[in-house]
């Protein structure tokens, strides 16, 4: 469980987390006050069993920096603005970038100024995992290493390579064992810290707008408890199809620009076979006819010499046979890939039947979460189906089209995913949604989502972290004065 997050990014005040719903507020109406750095590696000892209700700005958590680097005076830099990008979601917040960076990610943001700030800053995260409280500090000046300290040892903080940090996080947070068919730690964490700058909040199935569908299978299969071997088989099949397409582009026996698909290869092969049979008959007639007609059309021209006519037909036959052989190769290859795809689909169907109970539980969570927010007006279902490329996930939120339907579909999917994985020990006990998810939501939907997250986390012993602009939070507070949450930090600006 997350305890604390600090960064010397401009306008950043350290966040202290509690169980349940944690709100990081982006406030552009006040200016950051200078603060004194706290002692090194001091973990917060307070544990809140009940999430206190917060009203407005009554419970701002103080600035308690974590690492040695926080001894620098950041008062001037803290007067920068968080609202530095435009349009829906305004890009990735510094809060999300700092947490991602501390947990082994790139922490990148699209805005040029913010990228420079990240490169010049350090971030520290403290959390409890594997029975110990771990504090890790990572600097943009040396992102390949971290300074790590654990409550399980009396040793001073030590330097750890980034790859080792990611490996430990994968084992601790996601139960990774290092098997060849497992997804990477970062591909898993990307679903918990979605990057708004790269379309991470556009599609529940993808954490990046350009992520191929087959690349989403390994992490989702792990989080939903599906067979990783079948995912690898799907990736291998996809790679074989790409290789086949590449081979066609470089094959000189095919006409320039011709591309053969599963459907066209067999049809082209049949057409070429018929054309070849006709041409062979014509060649036989030409060889037998010593008095070849001088006006016989051959290969687009006229031939008066029987020998020349026969030679032209021979050349045309050779080219046609080479083309037919190439098409036959690709037709056989397509047929083999189709056979493998059908076998894979049947294996996936069998696997889904064997994991019916767990998948049904995840689907029921998705449906129940949507029902608690919208009632019967938006029927919802999460379906996992067998396809030629392996598993296919279909989260659907029905009803009339409207603002925020896509965002709430993603919210329900992520919450169901996080709870399912946490229950199975294959996912962490926290989930972050950046402000982009809530930027365009109607206030009723935003309030319903936050209330649901608070109640689910209280039952599941989890944390839901959300970054909200202060006006949006105030709007939600007026709509639902009873909403209970923990204000983990206020990020200030001029």
Tab-separated table of C-alpha atoms in Angstrom:
chain	number	residue	atom	x	y	z
A	1	UNK	CA	0.000	0.000	0.000
A	2	UNK	CA	1.313	3.434	-0.920
A	3	UNK	CA	2.406	5.592	2.002
A	4	UNK	CA	3.972	8.726	0.577
A	5	UNK	CA	5.115	10.395	-2.622
A	6	UNK	CA	7.375	13.428	-2.865
A	7	UNK	CA	9.079	15.288	-5.659
A	8	UNK	CA	10.965	18.526	-6.121
A	9	UNK	CA	8.970	19.275	-9.234
A	10	UNK	CA	7.630	22.838	-9.298
A	11	UNK	CA	4.380	23.183	-7.404
A	12	UNK	CA	4.591	19.682	-5.945
A	13	UNK	CA	3.754	19.105	-2.292
A	14	UNK	CA	4.388	15.670	-0.842
A	15	UNK	CA	1.411	13.353	-0.765
A	16	UNK	CA	0.582	11.129	2.180
A	17	UNK	CA	-1.809	8.343	1.341
A	18	UNK	CA	-4.515	6.597	3.337
A	19	UNK	CA	-6.533	3.476	2.579
A	20	UNK	CA	-9.463	4.067	0.244
A	21	UNK	CA	-10.123	7.110	-1.931
A	22	UNK	CA	-7.172	9.533	-2.154
A	23	UNK	CA	-7.613	12.835	-3.988
A	24	UNK	CA	-4.676	14.908	-5.218
A	25	UNK	CA	-6.011	18.401	-5.819
A	26	UNK	CA	-4.645	20.695	-8.518
A	27	UNK	CA	-5.258	24.205	-7.248
A	28	UNK	CA	-4.409	27.156	-9.488
A	29	UNK	CA	-5.821	29.745	-7.082
A	30	UNK	CA	-3.082	29.716	-4.429
A	31	UNK	CA	0.676	29.993	-4.321
A	32	UNK	CA	2.938	27.389	-2.761
A	33	UNK	CA	4.311	28.327	0.642
A	34	UNK	CA	8.005	27.713	1.393
A	35	UNK	CA	8.460	24.613	3.511
A	36	UNK	CA	11.284	23.071	5.479
A	37	UNK	CA	12.556	19.641	4.474
A	38	UNK	CA	11.779	16.742	6.779
A	39	UNK	CA	14.165	14.114	8.151
A	40	UNK	CA	15.555	11.429	5.930
A	41	UNK	CA	13.530	8.212	5.420
A	42	UNK	CA	10.842	8.943	8.005
A	43	UNK	CA	7.808	6.808	7.214
A	44	UNK	CA	4.355	7.971	8.285
A	45	UNK	CA	3.152	5.759	11.111
A	46	UNK	CA	-0.493	6.803	11.122
A	47	UNK	CA	-2.860	4.184	9.740
A	48	UNK	CA	-6.451	5.256	9.146
A	49	UNK	CA	-8.981	2.445	9.357
A	50	UNK	CA	-11.851	4.683	8.322
A	51	UNK	CA	-11.597	7.171	5.499
A	52	UNK	CA	-12.387	10.588	7.024
A	53	UNK	CA	-14.856	12.796	5.246
A	54	UNK	CA	-13.211	15.853	3.728
A	55	UNK	CA	-14.952	19.092	2.933
A	56	UNK	CA	-13.336	21.597	0.630
A	57	UNK	CA	-9.778	22.486	1.691
A	58	UNK	CA	-10.123	21.793	5.420
A	59	UNK	CA	-7.559	19.027	5.609
A	60	UNK	CA	-4.524	19.923	3.567
A	61	UNK	CA	-1.738	17.479	4.281
A	62	UNK	CA	1.541	19.160	5.191
A	63	UNK	CA	4.702	18.990	3.122
A	64	UNK	CA	6.815	16.114	4.494
A	65	UNK	CA	9.662	15.532	2.036
A	66	UNK	CA	11.201	12.096	1.981
A	67	UNK	CA	14.757	12.031	0.753
A	68	UNK	CA	18.047	13.722	1.360
A	69	UNK	CA	17.698	15.666	-1.854
A	70	UNK	CA	14.699	17.505	-0.429
A	71	UNK	CA	17.143	19.613	1.621
A	72	UNK	CA	17.365	21.937	-1.362
A	73	UNK	CA	15.373	25.113	-1.255
A	74	UNK	CA	12.504	24.734	-3.728
A	75	UNK	CA	10.429	27.739	-2.707
A	76	UNK	CA	10.987	29.611	-5.958
A	77	UNK	CA	10.417	26.612	-8.181
A	78	UNK	CA	7.283	25.663	-6.278
A	79	UNK	CA	5.564	28.741	-7.647
A	80	UNK	CA	5.137	27.202	-11.100
A	81	UNK	CA	1.816	26.192	-12.558
A	82	UNK	CA	0.455	22.674	-12.891
A	83	UNK	CA	-2.077	23.664	-15.531
A	84	UNK	CA	0.495	23.892	-18.318
A	85	UNK	CA	-1.127	22.001	-21.172
A	86	UNK	CA	-4.346	22.461	-23.038
A	87	UNK	CA	-7.412	20.558	-24.043
A	88	UNK	CA	-9.235	17.647	-22.461
A	89	UNK	CA	-7.218	16.041	-19.738
A	90	UNK	CA	-4.653	18.804	-20.158
A	91	UNK	CA	-2.102	16.075	-20.519
A	92	UNK	CA	-0.467	14.010	-17.856
A	93	UNK	CA	-0.241	15.632	-14.439
A	94	UNK	CA	3.042	16.008	-12.598
A	95	UNK	CA	1.598	13.872	-9.832
A	96	UNK	CA	1.071	10.911	-12.175
A	97	UNK	CA	4.439	11.449	-13.847
A	98	UNK	CA	6.278	11.534	-10.505
A	99	UNK	CA	4.622	8.329	-9.263
A	100	UNK	CA	5.303	6.580	-12.567
A	101	UNK	CA	8.934	7.708	-12.518
A	102	UNK	CA	9.429	6.519	-8.933
A	103	UNK	CA	7.956	3.120	-9.779
A	104	UNK	CA	10.396	2.507	-12.598
A	105	UNK	CA	8.693	4.135	-15.562
A	106	UNK	CA	9.828	6.880	-17.873
A	107	UNK	CA	7.577	9.431	-16.207
A	108	UNK	CA	7.501	11.323	-19.481
A	109	UNK	CA	4.998	14.022	-20.322
A	110	UNK	CA	4.307	15.592	-23.692
A	111	UNK	CA	4.846	19.231	-22.744
A	112	UNK	CA	8.421	20.339	-23.453
A	113	UNK	CA	8.712	22.460	-20.310
A	114	UNK	CA	7.463	19.628	-18.117
A	115	UNK	CA	9.920	17.181	-19.726
A	116	UNK	CA	12.788	19.496	-18.794
A	117	UNK	CA	11.479	19.768	-15.230
A	118	UNK	CA	11.339	15.980	-14.901
A	119	UNK	CA	14.889	15.643	-16.182
A	120	UNK	CA	16.091	18.048	-13.498
A	121	UNK	CA	14.030	16.671	-10.602
A	122	UNK	CA	13.964	13.746	-8.197
A	123	UNK	CA	11.008	11.746	-6.925
A	124	UNK	CA	10.635	9.495	-3.898
A	125	UNK	CA	7.969	6.916	-3.158
A	126	UNK	CA	7.344	5.010	0.051
A	127	UNK	CA	5.065	1.999	0.186
A	128	UNK	CA	4.490	-1.204	2.090
A	129	UNK	CA	4.993	-4.462	0.247
A	130	UNK	CA	6.232	-7.973	0.979
A	131	UNK	CA	6.007	-7.267	4.703
A	132	UNK	CA	8.325	-4.248	4.687
A	133	UNK	CA	8.187	-0.527	4.080
A	134	UNK	CA	10.384	0.467	1.166
A	135	UNK	CA	11.546	3.957	0.253
A	136	UNK	CA	13.019	4.588	-3.182
A	137	UNK	CA	14.408	7.801	-4.651
A	138	UNK	CA	15.105	8.273	-8.351
A	139	UNK	CA	16.711	11.274	-9.986
A	140	UNK	CA	16.208	12.540	-13.502
A	141	UNK	CA	19.929	13.261	-13.666
A	142	UNK	CA	20.708	9.552	-13.151
A	143	UNK	CA	17.525	7.627	-14.008
A	144	UNK	CA	19.300	4.283	-14.353
A	145	UNK	CA	19.789	3.943	-10.594
A	146	UNK	CA	17.766	4.452	-7.420
A	147	UNK	CA	18.549	4.992	-3.774
A	148	UNK	CA	16.582	2.371	-1.841
A	149	UNK	CA	15.937	1.817	1.852
A	150	UNK	CA	13.923	-0.925	3.550
A	151	UNK	CA	12.458	-1.130	7.032
A	152	UNK	CA	13.412	-4.805	6.998
A	153	UNK	CA	17.105	-3.995	7.411
A	154	UNK	CA	19.297	-1.726	9.510
A	155	UNK	CA	21.474	-0.939	6.509
A	156	UNK	CA	21.800	2.549	5.141
A	157	UNK	CA	20.110	3.332	1.817
A	158	UNK	CA	21.856	1.567	-1.039
A	159	UNK	CA	22.087	2.075	-4.780
A	160	UNK	CA	20.024	-0.253	-6.941
A	161	UNK	CA	20.031	-0.490	-10.761
A	162	UNK	CA	16.721	0.360	-12.393
A	163	UNK	CA	16.380	-3.134	-13.906
A	164	UNK	CA	16.708	-4.721	-10.440
A	165	UNK	CA	14.143	-2.290	-9.027
A	166	UNK	CA	11.679	-3.170	-11.771
A	167	UNK	CA	12.290	-6.885	-11.220
A	168	UNK	CA	11.613	-6.558	-7.492
A	169	UNK	CA	8.470	-4.524	-8.124
A	170	UNK	CA	7.274	-7.133	-10.618
A	171	UNK	CA	7.708	-9.878	-8.043
A	172	UNK	CA	6.214	-7.882	-5.170
A	173	UNK	CA	3.301	-6.153	-6.872
A	174	UNK	CA	2.376	-8.590	-9.645
A	175	UNK	CA	3.724	-11.944	-8.508
A	176	UNK	CA	6.032	-12.290	-11.519
A	177	UNK	CA	8.424	-15.235	-11.368
A	178	UNK	CA	10.683	-14.495	-14.318
A	179	UNK	CA	9.127	-17.094	-16.628
A	180	UNK	CA	9.682	-16.541	-20.348
A	181	UNK	CA	5.981	-16.259	-21.154
A	182	UNK	CA	5.242	-13.619	-18.507
A	183	UNK	CA	4.553	-9.996	-19.420
A	184	UNK	CA	7.003	-7.303	-18.431
A	185	UNK	CA	6.539	-5.350	-15.223
A	186	UNK	CA	6.186	-2.072	-17.100
A	187	UNK	CA	3.491	-3.431	-19.432
A	188	UNK	CA	1.476	-4.352	-16.338
A	189	UNK	CA	2.025	-1.130	-14.406
A	190	UNK	CA	0.983	0.875	-17.478
A	191	UNK	CA	-2.631	-0.212	-16.842
A	192	UNK	CA	-2.470	1.102	-13.264
A	193	UNK	CA	-0.773	4.395	-14.153
A	194	UNK	CA	-2.330	5.146	-17.538
A	195	UNK	CA	-0.569	7.849	-19.536
A	196	UNK	CA	-3.032	10.467	-20.744
A	197	UNK	CA	-0.419	12.032	-23.027
A	198	UNK	CA	-0.256	8.904	-25.189
A	199	UNK	CA	-3.904	7.919	-25.335
A	200	UNK	CA	-3.818	5.704	-22.259
A	201	UNK	CA	-7.286	6.860	-21.228
A	202	UNK	CA	-8.918	6.419	-24.636
A	203	UNK	CA	-9.407	2.647	-24.741
A	204	UNK	CA	-9.800	0.238	-21.808
A	205	UNK	CA	-7.877	-2.488	-23.645
A	206	UNK	CA	-4.861	-0.371	-24.611
A	207	UNK	CA	-2.596	1.677	-22.363
A	208	UNK	CA	-1.158	3.455	-25.425
A	209	UNK	CA	-3.027	4.709	-28.475
A	210	UNK	CA	-0.603	2.945	-30.849
A	211	UNK	CA	-0.419	-0.307	-28.904
A	212	UNK	CA	-1.239	-3.281	-31.189
A	213	UNK	CA	-4.084	-5.437	-29.938
A	214	UNK	CA	-1.832	-8.485	-29.654
A	215	UNK	CA	0.537	-6.540	-27.369
A	216	UNK	CA	-2.292	-5.892	-24.910
A	217	UNK	CA	-2.866	-9.627	-24.422
A	218	UNK	CA	0.111	-10.560	-22.172
A	219	UNK	CA	-0.592	-8.019	-19.395
A	220	UNK	CA	-4.376	-8.450	-19.500
A	221	UNK	CA	-4.072	-12.238	-19.521
A	222	UNK	CA	-1.884	-12.039	-16.422
A	223	UNK	CA	-4.215	-9.658	-14.600
A	224	UNK	CA	-7.319	-11.701	-15.424
A	225	UNK	CA	-5.650	-15.065	-14.771
A	226	UNK	CA	-5.563	-16.448	-18.318
A	227	UNK	CA	-3.026	-18.813	-19.900
A	228	UNK	CA	0.206	-16.964	-20.842
A	229	UNK	CA	1.283	-19.814	-23.143
A	230	UNK	CA	-1.717	-19.165	-25.381
A	231	UNK	CA	-0.841	-15.490	-25.440
A	232	UNK	CA	2.663	-16.348	-26.616
A	233	UNK	CA	1.176	-18.616	-29.282
A	234	UNK	CA	-0.980	-15.717	-30.471
A	235	UNK	CA	2.055	-13.419	-30.638
A	236	UNK	CA	4.015	-16.049	-32.584
A	237	UNK	CA	1.142	-16.433	-35.037
A	238	UNK	CA	0.963	-12.679	-35.482
A	239	UNK	CA	4.725	-12.539	-36.111
A	240	UNK	CA	4.404	-15.301	-38.721
A	241	UNK	CA	1.734	-13.321	-40.528
A	242	UNK	CA	3.944	-10.227	-40.545
A	243	UNK	CA	6.859	-12.271	-41.897
A	244	UNK	CA	4.650	-13.669	-44.655
A	245	UNK	CA	3.569	-10.187	-45.708
A	246	UNK	CA	7.192	-9.044	-45.689
A	247	UNK	CA	8.228	-12.016	-47.827
A	248	UNK	CA	5.594	-11.143	-50.415
A	249	UNK	CA	6.937	-7.615	-50.742
A	250	UNK	CA	10.392	-8.921	-51.650
A	251	UNK	CA	9.333	-11.779	-53.941
A	252	UNK	CA	10.337	-11.032	-57.534
A	253	UNK	CA	8.084	-13.803	-58.879
A	254	UNK	CA	5.008	-11.797	-57.906
A	255	UNK	CA	3.865	-8.794	-59.934
A	256	UNK	CA	5.010	-5.528	-58.432
A	257	UNK	CA	2.663	-4.449	-55.670
A	258	UNK	CA	0.652	-7.686	-55.502
A	259	UNK	CA	-0.364	-8.727	-51.974
A	260	UNK	CA	-1.907	-12.091	-51.263
A	261	UNK	CA	-4.302	-12.623	-48.385
A	262	UNK	CA	-5.958	-15.780	-47.097
A	263	UNK	CA	-8.858	-15.263	-49.489
A	264	UNK	CA	-6.983	-14.103	-52.612
A	265	UNK	CA	-4.157	-16.669	-52.573
A	266	UNK	CA	-6.415	-19.644	-53.316
A	267	UNK	CA	-8.406	-17.713	-55.922
A	268	UNK	CA	-5.265	-16.477	-57.676
A	269	UNK	CA	-3.820	-19.983	-57.635
A	270	UNK	CA	-6.926	-21.369	-59.357
A	271	UNK	CA	-6.862	-18.598	-61.978
A	272	UNK	CA	-3.169	-19.127	-62.679
A	273	UNK	CA	-3.648	-22.881	-63.002
A	274	UNK	CA	-6.355	-22.363	-65.617
A	275	UNK	CA	-4.301	-19.765	-67.465
A	276	UNK	CA	-1.262	-22.043	-67.443
A	277	UNK	CA	-3.263	-24.984	-68.833
A	278	UNK	CA	-4.541	-22.820	-71.675
A	279	UNK	CA	-1.082	-21.535	-72.502
A	280	UNK	CA	0.437	-25.032	-72.447
A	281	UNK	CA	-2.204	-26.181	-74.923
A	282	UNK	CA	-1.407	-23.248	-77.147
A	283	UNK	CA	2.307	-24.061	-76.936
A	284	UNK	CA	1.654	-27.674	-77.945
A	285	UNK	CA	-0.380	-26.550	-80.919
A	286	UNK	CA	2.356	-24.132	-81.961
A	287	UNK	CA	5.044	-26.803	-81.819
A	288	UNK	CA	2.937	-29.209	-83.875
A	289	UNK	CA	2.048	-26.681	-86.509
A	290	UNK	CA	5.079	-26.290	-88.757
A	291	UNK	CA	3.167	-23.811	-90.889
A	292	UNK	CA	2.509	-21.401	-88.005
A	293	UNK	CA	0.169	-18.671	-89.194
A	294	UNK	CA	2.112	-15.473	-89.689
A	295	UNK	CA	-0.623	-13.380	-88.175
A	296	UNK	CA	-0.951	-15.330	-84.892
A	297	UNK	CA	-0.815	-12.932	-81.970
A	298	UNK	CA	1.836	-13.833	-79.470
A	299	UNK	CA	2.714	-12.017	-76.263
A	300	UNK	CA	1.100	-8.795	-77.345
A	301	UNK	CA	2.746	-8.654	-80.799
A	302	UNK	CA	2.837	-10.399	-84.190
A	303	UNK	CA	5.258	-13.226	-85.078
A	304	UNK	CA	5.924	-14.480	-88.569
A	305	UNK	CA	8.598	-16.999	-87.576
A	306	UNK	CA	7.284	-20.286	-86.005
A	307	UNK	CA	10.520	-20.654	-84.048
A	308	UNK	CA	10.231	-17.143	-82.639
A	309	UNK	CA	6.571	-17.759	-81.777
A	310	UNK	CA	7.461	-20.936	-79.897
A	311	UNK	CA	10.273	-19.175	-78.011
A	312	UNK	CA	7.924	-16.369	-76.968
A	313	UNK	CA	5.415	-18.876	-75.654
A	314	UNK	CA	8.180	-20.707	-73.785
A	315	UNK	CA	9.229	-17.481	-72.052
A	316	UNK	CA	5.656	-16.676	-71.132
A	317	UNK	CA	5.150	-20.215	-69.810
A	318	UNK	CA	8.293	-19.995	-67.664
A	319	UNK	CA	7.172	-16.693	-66.113
A	320	UNK	CA	3.676	-18.023	-65.514
A	321	UNK	CA	4.978	-21.219	-63.888
A	322	UNK	CA	7.267	-19.214	-61.582
A	323	UNK	CA	4.385	-16.974	-60.592
A	324	UNK	CA	2.117	-19.957	-59.983
A	325	UNK	CA	4.792	-21.626	-57.833
A	326	UNK	CA	5.132	-18.440	-55.749
A	327	UNK	CA	1.378	-18.132	-55.309
A	328	UNK	CA	1.197	-21.830	-54.380
A	329	UNK	CA	3.821	-21.281	-51.674
A	330	UNK	CA	1.867	-18.419	-50.184
A	331	UNK	CA	-1.424	-20.272	-50.489
A	332	UNK	CA	0.091	-23.182	-48.551
A	333	UNK	CA	1.542	-20.778	-45.974
A	334	UNK	CA	-1.794	-19.007	-45.548
A	335	UNK	CA	-3.542	-22.352	-45.182
A	336	UNK	CA	-1.063	-23.425	-42.499
A	337	UNK	CA	-1.493	-20.160	-40.600
A	338	UNK	CA	-5.251	-20.523	-40.850
A	339	UNK	CA	-4.982	-24.038	-39.426
A	340	UNK	CA	-2.853	-22.732	-36.549
A	341	UNK	CA	-5.336	-19.905	-35.947
A	342	UNK	CA	-8.231	-22.354	-35.734
A	343	UNK	CA	-6.270	-24.558	-33.325
A	344	UNK	CA	-5.418	-21.489	-31.234
A	345	UNK	CA	-9.048	-20.378	-31.147
A	346	UNK	CA	-10.139	-23.825	-29.975
A	347	UNK	CA	-7.408	-23.850	-27.305
A	348	UNK	CA	-8.523	-20.421	-26.125
A	349	UNK	CA	-12.141	-21.595	-25.990
A	350	UNK	CA	-11.070	-24.572	-23.902
A	351	UNK	CA	-9.041	-22.330	-21.593
A	352	UNK	CA	-11.942	-19.932	-21.159
A	353	UNK	CA	-14.217	-22.817	-20.221
A	354	UNK	CA	-11.688	-23.970	-17.641
A	355	UNK	CA	-11.442	-20.477	-16.134
A	356	UNK	CA	-15.155	-19.782	-16.292
A	357	UNK	CA	-15.611	-19.046	-12.595
A	358	UNK	CA	-12.865	-16.426	-12.371
A	359	UNK	CA	-13.870	-14.721	-15.609
A	360	UNK	CA	-17.501	-14.727	-14.545
A	361	UNK	CA	-16.505	-13.079	-11.275
A	362	UNK	CA	-14.590	-10.357	-13.146
A	363	UNK	CA	-17.482	-9.818	-15.548
A	364	UNK	CA	-19.907	-9.615	-12.640
A	365	UNK	CA	-17.739	-6.949	-11.023
A	366	UNK	CA	-17.817	-4.867	-14.197
A	367	UNK	CA	-21.589	-5.263	-14.493
A	368	UNK	CA	-22.201	-4.519	-10.819
A	369	UNK	CA	-20.015	-1.408	-10.821
A	370	UNK	CA	-21.849	-0.020	-13.839
A	371	UNK	CA	-25.226	-0.852	-12.283
A	372	UNK	CA	-24.347	0.883	-9.009
A	373	UNK	CA	-23.506	4.050	-10.927
A	374	UNK	CA	-26.209	4.057	-13.602
A	375	UNK	CA	-28.845	1.547	-12.568
A	376	UNK	CA	-30.702	-0.287	-15.356
A	377	UNK	CA	-30.322	2.619	-17.796
A	378	UNK	CA	-26.908	1.373	-18.913
A	379	UNK	CA	-26.685	-2.429	-19.160
A	380	UNK	CA	-23.049	-3.483	-18.967
A	381	UNK	CA	-21.016	-6.602	-19.624
A	382	UNK	CA	-17.373	-7.601	-19.823
A	383	UNK	CA	-16.859	-10.479	-22.249
A	384	UNK	CA	-13.666	-12.398	-22.961
A	385	UNK	CA	-13.945	-14.292	-26.255
A	386	UNK	CA	-11.783	-16.596	-28.359
A	387	UNK	CA	-10.453	-15.179	-31.617
A	388	UNK	CA	-7.822	-16.139	-34.190
A	389	UNK	CA	-5.375	-13.798	-32.459
A	390	UNK	CA	-6.050	-15.263	-29.008
A	391	UNK	CA	-8.165	-13.649	-26.313
A	392	UNK	CA	-10.390	-10.681	-27.067
A	393	UNK	CA	-11.777	-8.384	-24.355
A	394	UNK	CA	-15.079	-6.588	-24.902
A	395	UNK	CA	-16.114	-4.163	-22.134
A	396	UNK	CA	-19.494	-2.698	-23.080
A	397	UNK	CA	-21.514	0.028	-21.374
A	398	UNK	CA	-24.878	0.287	-23.102
A	399	UNK	CA	-27.682	2.796	-23.081
A	400	UNK	CA	-27.983	6.099	-24.889
A	401	UNK	CA	-24.795	7.739	-26.170
A	402	UNK	CA	-23.626	10.573	-23.998
A	403	UNK	CA	-20.682	12.492	-22.627
A	404	UNK	CA	-18.392	10.391	-20.513
A	405	UNK	CA	-19.610	6.930	-21.595
A	406	UNK	CA	-16.156	5.973	-22.819
A	407	UNK	CA	-14.500	7.278	-19.665
A	408	UNK	CA	-16.891	5.375	-17.412
A	409	UNK	CA	-16.414	2.196	-19.438
A	410	UNK	CA	-12.687	2.500	-18.800
A	411	UNK	CA	-13.278	3.286	-15.120
A	412	UNK	CA	-15.410	0.172	-14.595
A	413	UNK	CA	-12.965	-1.970	-16.559
A	414	UNK	CA	-9.932	-0.756	-14.607
A	415	UNK	CA	-11.652	-1.150	-11.255
A	416	UNK	CA	-12.812	-4.686	-12.092
A	417	UNK	CA	-9.328	-5.524	-13.386
A	418	UNK	CA	-7.583	-4.154	-10.297
A	419	UNK	CA	-9.902	-5.925	-7.854
A	420	UNK	CA	-9.663	-9.222	-9.764
A	421	UNK	CA	-5.861	-9.136	-9.850
A	422	UNK	CA	-5.547	-7.998	-6.232
A	423	UNK	CA	-7.750	-10.826	-5.001
A	424	UNK	CA	-5.581	-13.340	-6.888
A	425	UNK	CA	-2.286	-11.834	-5.738
A	426	UNK	CA	-1.303	-10.853	-9.272
A	427	UNK	CA	-1.797	-7.093	-8.976
A	428	UNK	CA	-1.087	-4.235	-6.540
A	429	UNK	CA	-3.542	-2.746	-4.089
A	430	UNK	CA	-3.689	0.681	-5.716
A	431	UNK	CA	-4.988	2.239	-8.930
A	432	UNK	CA	-4.449	5.757	-10.265
A	433	UNK	CA	-6.659	7.715	-12.642
A	434	UNK	CA	-5.369	11.058	-13.836
A	435	UNK	CA	-7.474	14.176	-14.196
A	436	UNK	CA	-7.966	13.588	-17.931
A	437	UNK	CA	-10.494	10.857	-17.141
A	438	UNK	CA	-12.730	13.242	-15.195
A	439	UNK	CA	-12.191	16.445	-17.170
A	440	UNK	CA	-15.281	16.114	-19.383
A	441	UNK	CA	-17.461	13.970	-17.123
A	442	UNK	CA	-20.851	15.235	-15.994
A	443	UNK	CA	-20.731	15.945	-12.290
A	444	UNK	CA	-23.226	13.171	-11.514
A	445	UNK	CA	-21.006	10.573	-13.199
A	446	UNK	CA	-17.861	11.882	-11.539
A	447	UNK	CA	-19.481	11.807	-8.099
A	448	UNK	CA	-20.857	8.308	-8.680
A	449	UNK	CA	-17.454	7.010	-9.785
A	450	UNK	CA	-15.630	8.493	-6.802
A	451	UNK	CA	-18.220	7.212	-4.347
A	452	UNK	CA	-18.048	3.739	-5.879
A	453	UNK	CA	-14.242	3.747	-5.754
A	454	UNK	CA	-14.304	4.734	-2.084
A	455	UNK	CA	-16.727	1.951	-1.168
A	456	UNK	CA	-14.968	-0.719	-3.235
A	457	UNK	CA	-11.562	0.154	-1.802
A	458	UNK	CA	-12.924	0.058	1.746
A	459	UNK	CA	-14.160	-3.494	1.164
A	460	UNK	CA	-11.143	-4.730	-0.827
A	461	UNK	CA	-8.484	-2.988	1.314
A	462	UNK	CA	-7.184	-1.014	-1.651
A	463	UNK	CA	-6.355	2.559	-2.624
A	464	UNK	CA	-7.866	4.557	-5.462
A	465	UNK	CA	-5.787	7.606	-6.331
A	466	UNK	CA	-7.328	10.339	-8.435
A	467	UNK	CA	-6.025	13.698	-9.596
A	468	UNK	CA	-8.735	16.357	-9.804
A	469	UNK	CA	-8.754	20.038	-10.596
A	470	UNK	CA	-10.010	22.010	-7.614
A	471	UNK	CA	-13.088	23.339	-9.471
A	472	UNK	CA	-14.099	19.796	-10.426
A	473	UNK	CA	-13.680	18.611	-6.832
A	474	UNK	CA	-15.731	21.546	-5.550
A	475	UNK	CA	-18.449	20.758	-8.080
A	476	UNK	CA	-18.514	17.123	-6.958
A	477	UNK	CA	-18.600	18.217	-3.319
A	478	UNK	CA	-21.659	20.361	-3.918
A	479	UNK	CA	-23.378	17.524	-5.757
A	480	UNK	CA	-22.542	14.898	-3.113
A	481	UNK	CA	-21.683	16.521	0.240
A	482	UNK	CA	-21.479	13.073	1.878
A	483	UNK	CA	-18.607	11.867	-0.328
A	484	UNK	CA	-15.842	10.557	1.917
A	485	UNK	CA	-12.235	10.868	0.774
A	486	UNK	CA	-8.703	11.616	1.891
A	487	UNK	CA	-7.082	14.717	0.436
A	488	UNK	CA	-3.553	13.383	0.023
A	489	UNK	CA	-1.986	16.563	-1.343
A	490	UNK	CA	-2.637	19.928	-2.918
A	491	UNK	CA	-0.444	20.787	-5.880
A	492	UNK	CA	-0.163	24.539	-5.977
A	493	UNK	CA	0.415	27.099	-8.687
A	494	UNK	CA	0.503	30.854	-9.144
